[in-house]
Amino acid sequence: MKVAVIGAGTMGHGIAQVSAMAGYDVWMYDLSQEILNSAMSRIRDSLNKFYAKGVVKDVEQVISRIRPTASLEEALSGSELMIEASPEILEVKVDIFRKAERLSERGSVLATNTSSLPITEIADSINEKGRVIGLHFFNPPQLMKLVEVIKSVYTTDETLNRSLDFVNRLSKKAVIVKKDVPGFVVNRLLARLMNASCQLLEKNYASMIEIDSAVKYKLGFPMGVFELADYSGVDVFYLVFKAMKDRGFRGDVCPTFEKMFTEKKFGVKTGEGFYSYPGKGIYKKPEIPKEAGTGFDPWLVAAPEVGEAFWLMKTDTASESDIDTASMLGLGYPKGIVQMGREFGLENVKDRIKKMAEITGKEEYSYLLQFLE
Ligand code: CAA
């Protein structure tokens, strides 16, 4: 089966790789040969790591299933499933979807990996709207087991079922997001965690290292909040949170994110973010000592996430078990965020959200509280 992956950046190259690892023939498109070469070299590095662990038996065989191309037409022609992972600009995506509708196999799935644009709006740009669906992967796609599957108002059952089969075949777990809400599930949770952490930084209530250490060592999150922002890209999160806010999400984007975005301090990819790295695109884990977080209560920043999880449940956007699965497989949490909140005690969660309201004076916290009643 021919899979077309449109865009060979951080997400695109990873999606192409996992599709090829699952046995699909993949055409990977991007604008220039230079971008494609860099993507292929990242794929090779990742496959070599998997080979060393016995996850992949034959690196060359997987590589041979991926055809990099700078021709969009070639990538799309006759494709039986497309995943678009291009920049988050609606006009760019619309152009791709229009071409895909014309060139791909009739009735095949046209998926977008968008994290910030409504799936319905993308579907509106073509005639066969029922073929469009959101397949939202997580960074790094090679390791994160979750895919959010987002239906637009038009998505047909056939498109949904074929997409679920595809996700299963990648050995990933699909979580169905029942409503096309800004940020879907995981980015809504992250928006609460990251903006709360950033607000505390701005208020000089806690330092970056204190917060990162406490969420890692007291809550068991795999990365600190600012470490994750740098890892996936401060630019990515800024644009996602801004798009969410523009579309009605009740939560401000922390001004520090905007400042860093303007200054191009994107994190690992630019060599400088909240932490510093040895060079552009060179990842080295930041040093976050365990003892640094002793005096900080990480529930101040995790409680708003639990509040958001309750928003998702109360608005029937996702089920409790799907939210928990999403936070474990998309964010690497040791337990689901709702389960963690319940174990900590919902009264304690509310108490921390009230405290965030006091510290920041922000209305979004009193808004969240009503969903925990
Ligand atoms: N391919 C293959 N193997 C890889 C790899 C890759 N791309 N990247 C790392 N690895 C390997 C490493 O080599 C390492 O192997 P060893 O154990 O043999 O040394 C192993 O994976 C673990 O990696 P690390 O030691 O570097 O670090 P870790 O234990 O912290 O795990 C992680 C890395 C899985 C990324 C983990 O930190 C994690 O789960 N972090 C959270 C990531 C997250 O939240 N992602 C979602 C971001 S939001 C998003 O993507 C959505 C959006 O729309 C913005």
Coordinates of C-alpha atoms and ligand atoms in Angstrom, one line a residue:
M1 CA 0.0 0.0 0.0
K2 CA 1.3 3.4 -1.0
V3 CA 1.4 6.0 1.8
A4 CA 2.2 9.6 1.0
V5 CA 3.7 11.6 3.8
I6 CA 3.7 15.3 2.9
G7 CA 6.4 17.2 4.9
A8 CA 9.7 15.7 6.1
G9 CA 10.2 17.9 9.2
T10 CA 10.3 16.7 12.8
M11 CA 6.9 15.0 12.6
G12 CA 6.8 14.0 8.9
H13 CA 10.1 12.1 8.9
G14 CA 9.1 10.2 12.0
I15 CA 5.7 9.3 10.5
A16 CA 7.3 8.2 7.3
Q17 CA 9.7 6.0 9.3
V18 CA 7.1 4.3 11.4
S19 CA 5.0 3.7 8.4
A20 CA 7.9 2.1 6.6
M21 CA 8.7 0.0 9.7
A22 CA 5.1 -1.3 9.5
G23 CA 5.7 -2.5 6.0
Y24 CA 4.1 0.3 3.9
D25 CA 5.7 1.8 0.8
V26 CA 6.2 5.4 1.7
W27 CA 6.6 8.4 -0.6
M28 CA 8.0 11.3 1.6
Y29 CA 7.7 14.8 0.1
D30 CA 9.3 18.1 1.0
L31 CA 10.3 21.2 -0.9
S32 CA 14.0 20.6 -1.4
Q33 CA 16.5 17.8 -1.7
E34 CA 18.4 19.3 1.2
I35 CA 15.5 18.9 3.6
L36 CA 14.9 15.4 2.3
N37 CA 18.5 14.4 2.8
S38 CA 18.5 15.6 6.4
A39 CA 15.2 13.7 7.0
M40 CA 16.7 10.5 5.6
S41 CA 19.8 10.9 7.8
R42 CA 17.6 11.3 10.9
I43 CA 15.6 8.3 9.9
R44 CA 18.8 6.3 9.5
D45 CA 20.1 7.4 12.9
S46 CA 16.8 6.4 14.5
L47 CA 16.7 3.0 12.7
N48 CA 20.2 2.3 13.9
K49 CA 19.1 2.8 17.5
F50 CA 16.2 0.5 16.9
Y51 CA 18.5 -2.1 15.3
A52 CA 20.8 -2.0 18.3
K53 CA 17.8 -2.9 20.4
G54 CA 16.6 -5.6 18.1
V55 CA 13.4 -3.7 17.3
V56 CA 14.3 -3.5 13.6
K57 CA 15.9 -6.5 11.9
D58 CA 17.1 -4.9 8.7
V59 CA 17.7 -1.1 8.5
E60 CA 18.4 -1.1 4.7
Q61 CA 15.1 -2.9 4.0
V62 CA 13.1 -0.3 5.9
I63 CA 15.1 2.6 4.2
S64 CA 14.4 1.0 0.8
R65 CA 10.6 1.4 1.4
I66 CA 10.9 5.2 1.8
R67 CA 11.2 7.2 -1.4
P68 CA 12.0 10.9 -0.8
T69 CA 10.7 13.2 -3.5
A70 CA 10.6 16.9 -4.1
S71 CA 7.6 16.4 -6.4
L72 CA 4.2 16.7 -4.6
E73 CA 2.5 15.2 -7.6
E74 CA 4.8 12.1 -7.6
A75 CA 4.2 11.6 -3.9
L76 CA 0.4 11.9 -4.1
S77 CA -0.2 10.0 -7.4
G78 CA -2.0 6.8 -6.7
S79 CA -1.5 7.0 -2.9
E80 CA -3.8 4.9 -0.8
L81 CA -3.4 7.0 2.3
M82 CA -2.0 10.5 2.7
I83 CA -0.7 12.1 5.9
E84 CA 0.0 15.8 5.6
A85 CA 2.6 17.1 8.1
S86 CA 3.3 20.5 6.5
P87 CA 3.6 23.9 8.2
E88 CA 0.6 25.0 10.2
I89 CA -0.7 27.4 7.5
L90 CA -4.2 26.8 6.3
E91 CA -3.5 27.9 2.7
V92 CA -0.6 25.5 2.4
K93 CA -2.7 22.6 3.7
V94 CA -5.6 23.5 1.4
D95 CA -3.4 23.4 -1.6
I96 CA -2.1 19.9 -0.6
F97 CA -5.6 18.5 0.1
R98 CA -6.9 19.8 -3.2
K99 CA -4.1 18.1 -5.1
A100 CA -4.5 15.0 -3.0
E101 CA -8.2 14.7 -3.7
R102 CA -7.4 14.8 -7.4
L103 CA -4.3 12.6 -7.5
S104 CA -4.7 9.9 -4.9
E105 CA -6.7 6.7 -5.2
R106 CA -10.4 7.3 -5.2
G107 CA -11.9 7.2 -1.7
S108 CA -8.6 6.9 0.1
V109 CA -8.0 8.5 3.4
L110 CA -6.7 12.1 3.5
A111 CA -5.3 12.7 6.9
T112 CA -3.7 15.8 8.5
N113 CA -1.3 15.8 11.4
T114 CA -2.3 19.4 12.3
S115 CA -2.1 20.3 16.0
S116 CA -3.8 23.6 15.7
L117 CA -6.2 23.9 12.8
P118 CA -9.7 22.5 12.8
I119 CA -10.1 19.4 10.7
T120 CA -13.5 20.5 9.6
E121 CA -12.0 23.7 8.1
I122 CA -9.4 21.7 6.1
A123 CA -12.2 19.3 4.9
D124 CA -14.3 22.3 3.8
S125 CA -11.7 23.1 1.1
I126 CA -12.3 19.9 -0.9
N127 CA -15.3 18.2 -2.5
E128 CA -15.1 14.8 -0.9
K129 CA -15.0 16.1 2.6
G130 CA -15.8 12.7 4.2
R131 CA -12.2 11.5 3.3
V132 CA -10.6 14.0 5.6
I133 CA -9.5 13.1 9.2
G134 CA -7.0 14.2 11.8
L135 CA -4.2 11.8 12.7
H136 CA -2.2 13.6 15.3
F137 CA 1.1 12.0 16.2
F138 CA 3.4 13.0 19.1
N139 CA 7.0 13.9 19.2
P140 CA 9.1 11.8 18.7
P141 CA 6.7 9.8 16.6
Q142 CA 9.1 6.9 16.6
L143 CA 8.7 6.5 20.4
M144 CA 5.3 8.0 21.4
K145 CA 2.6 5.3 21.1
L146 CA -0.4 7.6 20.8
V147 CA -2.3 8.9 17.8
E148 CA -5.2 11.2 18.4
V149 CA -7.9 10.4 15.8
I150 CA -10.0 13.5 15.2
K151 CA -13.3 13.3 13.2
S152 CA -14.5 16.4 11.4
V153 CA -18.2 16.9 11.1
Y154 CA -18.0 15.2 7.6
T155 CA -15.7 12.2 8.3
T156 CA -17.3 9.0 7.1
D157 CA -17.2 5.7 9.0
E158 CA -15.1 4.2 6.2
T159 CA -12.5 6.9 6.6
L160 CA -12.5 6.4 10.4
N161 CA -12.2 2.6 10.2
R162 CA -9.4 2.7 7.6
S163 CA -7.5 5.2 9.8
L164 CA -7.9 3.1 12.9
D165 CA -6.6 0.0 10.9
F166 CA -3.6 2.1 9.9
V167 CA -2.9 3.3 13.4
N168 CA -3.1 -0.3 14.7
R169 CA -0.8 -1.6 12.0
L170 CA 1.8 1.0 13.2
S171 CA 1.5 -0.6 16.6
K172 CA 0.2 2.6 18.0
K173 CA -2.9 3.3 20.2
A174 CA -5.6 5.4 18.8
V175 CA -7.7 7.7 21.0
I176 CA -10.8 9.1 19.3
V177 CA -11.4 12.7 19.9
K178 CA -15.1 13.1 19.6
K179 CA -15.2 16.8 19.0
D180 CA -12.9 19.0 16.8
V181 CA -12.0 21.3 19.7
P182 CA -8.9 23.6 19.7
G183 CA -5.9 21.6 20.9
F184 CA -7.8 18.2 20.8
V185 CA -6.9 16.4 24.1
V186 CA -3.1 16.4 24.7
N187 CA -2.4 20.0 23.7
R188 CA -5.2 21.2 25.9
L189 CA -3.6 19.4 28.8
L190 CA -0.1 20.7 27.9
A191 CA -1.4 24.3 27.5
R192 CA -2.5 24.3 31.1
L193 CA 0.7 22.7 32.4
M194 CA 3.1 24.9 30.3
N195 CA 1.3 28.2 30.8
A196 CA 0.9 27.7 34.5
S197 CA 4.6 26.9 34.8
C198 CA 5.5 29.9 32.7
Q199 CA 3.3 32.2 34.7
L200 CA 5.0 31.1 38.0
L201 CA 8.3 31.8 36.4
E202 CA 7.2 35.3 35.3
K203 CA 5.8 36.0 38.8
N204 CA 9.2 34.8 40.3
Y205 CA 7.2 32.4 42.3
A206 CA 9.5 29.5 41.2
S207 CA 12.5 29.0 39.0
M208 CA 12.7 26.9 35.8
I209 CA 14.9 24.3 37.5
E210 CA 12.6 24.1 40.6
I211 CA 9.6 23.4 38.4
D212 CA 11.3 21.0 36.0
S213 CA 12.9 19.1 38.9
A214 CA 9.6 18.8 40.8
V215 CA 7.5 17.6 38.0
K216 CA 10.1 15.0 37.0
Y217 CA 11.0 13.7 40.4
K218 CA 7.9 14.3 42.4
L219 CA 5.2 13.5 39.8
G220 CA 7.3 11.2 37.6
F221 CA 6.8 13.1 34.3
P222 CA 9.5 12.0 31.8
M223 CA 10.7 15.5 31.2
G224 CA 10.5 18.9 32.9
V225 CA 8.0 21.3 31.5
F226 CA 10.6 23.7 30.0
E227 CA 12.7 20.8 29.0
L228 CA 9.8 19.5 26.9
A229 CA 9.1 23.0 25.5
D230 CA 12.7 23.1 24.2
Y231 CA 12.6 19.5 23.0
S232 CA 9.5 19.8 20.8
G233 CA 10.0 23.5 20.1
V234 CA 9.0 26.7 21.9
D235 CA 7.8 27.9 18.4
V236 CA 5.6 24.9 18.0
F237 CA 3.9 25.4 21.4
Y238 CA 3.6 29.1 21.0
L239 CA 1.8 28.8 17.7
V240 CA -0.4 25.9 19.0
F241 CA -1.4 27.8 22.1
K242 CA -2.0 31.0 20.2
A243 CA -4.2 29.3 17.6
M244 CA -6.1 27.6 20.5
K245 CA -6.7 31.0 22.2
D246 CA -7.8 32.6 18.9
R247 CA -10.3 29.8 18.5
G248 CA -11.9 30.2 22.0
F249 CA -9.7 28.3 24.4
R250 CA -10.0 30.0 27.8
G251 CA -6.4 30.5 28.7
D252 CA -3.8 33.1 27.9
V253 CA -0.5 32.3 26.2
C254 CA 2.3 33.2 28.6
P255 CA 4.2 36.3 27.2
T256 CA 7.6 34.6 27.7
F257 CA 6.6 32.1 25.0
E258 CA 5.8 35.0 22.6
K259 CA 9.1 36.8 23.5
M260 CA 11.1 33.6 22.9
F261 CA 9.3 33.0 19.7
T262 CA 10.1 36.5 18.4
E263 CA 13.8 36.1 19.5
K264 CA 13.9 32.7 17.7
K265 CA 14.8 30.9 21.0
F266 CA 13.0 27.8 19.9
G267 CA 15.0 25.3 22.0
V268 CA 17.0 22.3 20.7
K269 CA 16.5 23.2 17.0
T270 CA 18.0 26.7 17.4
G271 CA 20.5 25.7 20.1
E272 CA 19.0 28.1 22.6
G273 CA 15.6 28.0 24.4
F274 CA 14.9 27.8 28.1
Y275 CA 18.1 25.8 28.3
S276 CA 21.2 26.0 26.1
Y277 CA 22.4 23.2 23.8
P278 CA 25.8 22.4 22.2
G279 CA 24.6 23.6 18.8
K280 CA 21.6 23.9 16.5
G281 CA 19.6 20.7 16.5
I282 CA 22.1 19.0 18.8
Y283 CA 20.2 17.5 21.7
K284 CA 21.8 17.1 25.1
K285 CA 19.6 16.5 28.1
P286 CA 19.6 19.5 30.4
E287 CA 20.9 19.0 33.9
I288 CA 18.0 19.0 36.3
P289 CA 19.1 17.9 39.8
K290 CA 16.6 16.0 41.9
E291 CA 17.2 18.2 45.0
A292 CA 16.4 21.4 43.0
G293 CA 12.6 20.8 43.3
T294 CA 12.4 20.0 47.0
G295 CA 10.7 23.3 47.8
F296 CA 8.2 23.5 45.0
D297 CA 4.8 21.9 44.9
P298 CA 4.3 20.5 41.3
W299 CA 0.6 20.2 41.8
L300 CA 0.3 23.9 41.3
V301 CA 1.0 23.3 37.6
A302 CA -0.5 19.8 37.3
A303 CA -3.8 20.7 38.9
P304 CA -4.9 23.0 36.0
E305 CA -4.2 20.0 33.8
V306 CA -6.6 17.9 35.8
G307 CA -9.1 20.7 35.6
E308 CA -8.7 20.7 31.8
A309 CA -9.2 16.9 31.8
F310 CA -12.5 17.4 33.5
W311 CA -13.5 20.0 30.9
L312 CA -12.8 17.4 28.2
M313 CA -15.0 14.8 30.1
K314 CA -17.8 17.2 30.9
T315 CA -18.0 18.5 27.3
D316 CA -18.1 14.9 26.1
T317 CA -14.9 15.5 24.0
A318 CA -13.1 12.4 25.3
S319 CA -13.7 9.7 27.9
E320 CA -11.9 9.5 31.2
S321 CA -10.0 6.3 30.1
D322 CA -9.1 7.9 26.7
I323 CA -7.7 11.0 28.5
D324 CA -5.7 8.8 30.8
T325 CA -4.4 6.7 27.9
A326 CA -3.5 9.9 26.0
S327 CA -1.5 11.3 28.9
M328 CA 0.4 8.1 29.4
L329 CA 1.1 7.3 25.7
G330 CA 1.3 10.9 24.3
L331 CA 3.1 12.5 27.2
G332 CA 4.8 9.6 28.9
Y333 CA 3.2 10.1 32.3
P334 CA 3.5 7.2 34.7
K335 CA -0.3 7.2 35.3
G336 CA -3.2 8.9 33.6
I337 CA -3.7 12.5 34.5
V338 CA -7.2 11.9 35.8
Q339 CA -6.1 9.0 37.9
M340 CA -3.2 11.0 39.3
G341 CA -5.7 13.8 40.2
R342 CA -8.1 11.4 41.8
E343 CA -5.3 9.8 43.9
F344 CA -4.1 13.2 45.0
G345 CA -7.7 14.1 45.9
L346 CA -10.0 16.4 43.9
E347 CA -10.3 18.7 46.8
N348 CA -6.6 19.2 46.8
V349 CA -6.6 19.7 43.0
K350 CA -9.2 22.5 43.5
D351 CA -7.2 24.0 46.3
R352 CA -4.1 24.3 44.0
I353 CA -6.2 25.8 41.2
K354 CA -7.5 28.4 43.6
K355 CA -3.9 29.1 44.6
M356 CA -3.0 29.6 41.0
A357 CA -5.9 32.1 40.7
E358 CA -4.5 34.0 43.7
I359 CA -0.9 34.0 42.4
T360 CA -1.7 35.0 38.9
G361 CA -5.0 36.8 39.2
K362 CA -6.2 35.0 36.0
E363 CA -9.8 34.3 35.3
E364 CA -9.0 31.0 33.6
Y365 CA -8.5 29.3 36.9
S366 CA -11.9 30.1 38.3
Y367 CA -13.4 29.0 35.0
L368 CA -11.7 25.6 35.3
L369 CA -12.9 25.1 38.9
Q370 CA -16.6 24.7 37.8
F371 CA -15.7 21.5 35.9
L372 CA -14.4 19.9 39.0
E373 CA -17.7 20.4 40.9
Ligands
CAA1 N1 14.4 6.9 17.5 C1 14.8 5.8 18.2 N2 15.2 5.7 19.4 C2 15.2 6.9 20.1 C3 14.8 8.1 19.5 C4 14.4 8.1 18.2 N3 14.0 9.2 17.5 N4 15.0 9.1 20.4 C5 15.5 8.6 21.5 N5 15.6 7.3 21.4 C6 16.1 6.3 22.3 C7 17.4 6.7 23.0 O1 18.5 6.4 22.3 C8 17.3 6.0 24.3 O2 17.8 4.7 24.1 P1 18.6 4.0 25.3 O3 17.6 3.7 26.4 O4 19.1 2.7 24.7 O5 19.7 4.9 25.7 C9 15.8 5.9 24.6 O6 15.1 6.1 23.3 C10 15.3 6.8 25.6 O7 15.7 8.1 25.3 P2 16.5 9.1 26.2 O8 17.4 8.4 27.1 O9 17.1 10.2 25.4 O10 15.4 9.9 27.1 P3 14.1 9.4 27.8 O11 14.2 8.2 28.6 O12 13.7 10.7 28.5 O13 13.0 9.1 26.7 C11 11.3 10.3 25.6 C12 12.8 10.0 25.7 C13 10.5 9.0 25.1 C14 11.1 11.4 24.5 C15 10.7 10.7 27.0 O14 11.5 11.7 27.5 C16 9.3 11.3 26.9 O15 8.3 10.5 26.8 N6 9.1 12.6 26.9 C17 7.9 13.3 26.7 C18 7.7 13.6 25.3 C19 6.4 14.2 25.0 O16 5.7 14.7 25.9 N7 6.0 14.3 23.7 C20 4.8 15.0 23.3 C21 5.1 16.4 22.9 S1 3.6 17.3 22.4 C22 3.4 16.9 20.8 O17 4.2 16.3 20.2 C23 2.2 17.4 20.2 C24 2.1 18.7 19.5 O18 1.2 18.9 18.7 C25 3.0 19.8 19.9

